[in-house]
Tab-separated table of C-alpha atoms in Angstrom:
chain	number	residue	atom	x	y	z
A	1	UNK	CA	-1.873	-17.117	-16.053
A	2	UNK	CA	-5.244	-15.682	-15.092
A	3	UNK	CA	-6.761	-17.138	-18.271
A	4	UNK	CA	-5.716	-20.656	-17.176
A	5	UNK	CA	-7.200	-20.051	-13.731
A	6	UNK	CA	-10.462	-18.986	-15.376
A	7	UNK	CA	-10.560	-22.097	-17.551
A	8	UNK	CA	-9.819	-24.439	-14.649
A	9	UNK	CA	-12.181	-22.857	-12.122
A	10	UNK	CA	-14.910	-21.522	-14.396
A	11	UNK	CA	-14.498	-17.887	-13.340
A	12	UNK	CA	-16.644	-15.437	-15.199
A	13	UNK	CA	-15.069	-12.953	-17.603
A	14	UNK	CA	-16.055	-10.150	-15.215
A	15	UNK	CA	-14.165	-11.719	-12.302
A	16	UNK	CA	-11.146	-12.331	-14.530
A	17	UNK	CA	-11.237	-8.693	-15.686
A	18	UNK	CA	-11.378	-7.419	-12.097
A	19	UNK	CA	-8.454	-9.643	-11.101
A	20	UNK	CA	-6.401	-8.293	-14.006
A	21	UNK	CA	-7.257	-4.688	-13.081
A	22	UNK	CA	-6.289	-5.317	-9.462
A	23	UNK	CA	-3.004	-6.925	-10.493
A	24	UNK	CA	-2.181	-4.025	-12.800
A	25	UNK	CA	-3.063	-1.525	-10.111
A	26	UNK	CA	-0.750	-3.228	-7.654
A	27	UNK	CA	2.128	-3.037	-10.123
A	28	UNK	CA	1.458	0.656	-10.706
A	29	UNK	CA	1.392	1.360	-6.985
A	30	UNK	CA	4.654	-0.527	-6.499
A	31	UNK	CA	6.296	1.398	-9.335
A	32	UNK	CA	5.104	4.727	-7.924
A	33	UNK	CA	6.426	3.866	-4.472
A	34	UNK	CA	9.756	2.808	-5.963
A	35	UNK	CA	10.090	6.147	-7.750
A	36	UNK	CA	9.197	7.982	-4.549
A	37	UNK	CA	11.724	6.039	-2.467
A	38	UNK	CA	14.471	6.464	-5.044
A	39	UNK	CA	14.057	10.249	-5.140
A	40	UNK	CA	13.408	11.225	-1.532
A	41	UNK	CA	16.221	12.807	0.442
A	42	UNK	CA	17.489	10.624	3.345
A	43	UNK	CA	17.001	13.575	5.716
A	44	UNK	CA	13.346	13.762	4.682
A	45	UNK	CA	12.969	10.040	5.388
A	46	UNK	CA	14.476	10.522	8.833
A	47	UNK	CA	12.221	13.524	9.507
A	48	UNK	CA	9.145	11.495	8.507
A	49	UNK	CA	10.253	8.625	10.730
A	50	UNK	CA	10.668	10.963	13.712
A	51	UNK	CA	7.230	12.507	13.139
A	52	UNK	CA	5.674	9.056	12.873
A	53	UNK	CA	7.331	7.995	16.128
A	54	UNK	CA	5.927	11.087	17.860
A	55	UNK	CA	2.415	10.107	16.764
A	56	UNK	CA	2.819	6.412	17.654
A	57	UNK	CA	2.065	6.709	21.402
A	58	UNK	CA	2.036	2.981	22.123
A	59	UNK	CA	5.168	2.335	20.006
A	60	UNK	CA	3.364	-0.415	18.084
A	61	UNK	CA	4.712	0.671	14.702
A	62	UNK	CA	1.167	1.420	13.561
A	63	UNK	CA	-0.970	4.531	13.907
A	64	UNK	CA	-4.258	3.833	15.620
A	65	UNK	CA	-7.339	5.940	14.988
A	66	UNK	CA	-7.081	7.637	18.385
A	67	UNK	CA	-3.428	8.529	17.701
A	68	UNK	CA	-4.387	10.133	14.387
A	69	UNK	CA	-7.287	11.963	16.042
A	70	UNK	CA	-4.959	13.374	18.698
A	71	UNK	CA	-2.513	14.543	16.038
A	72	UNK	CA	-5.268	16.406	14.188
A	73	UNK	CA	-6.517	18.288	17.256
């Protein structure tokens, strides 16, 4: 547990609190994404994928800043 880590490594209470907040936030984000994925229409997923592929000029699977800038022009 985080409390054991604190005791073993002498973390301050503030650092422990921030780690707990981050961990909780991550769980919330995962839960929100799960709800989103479970409720989105497969056609919408395909449409989003096609739009992403149009923006991804170098086919890297990531959108670079210049690719986003071009899309916004």
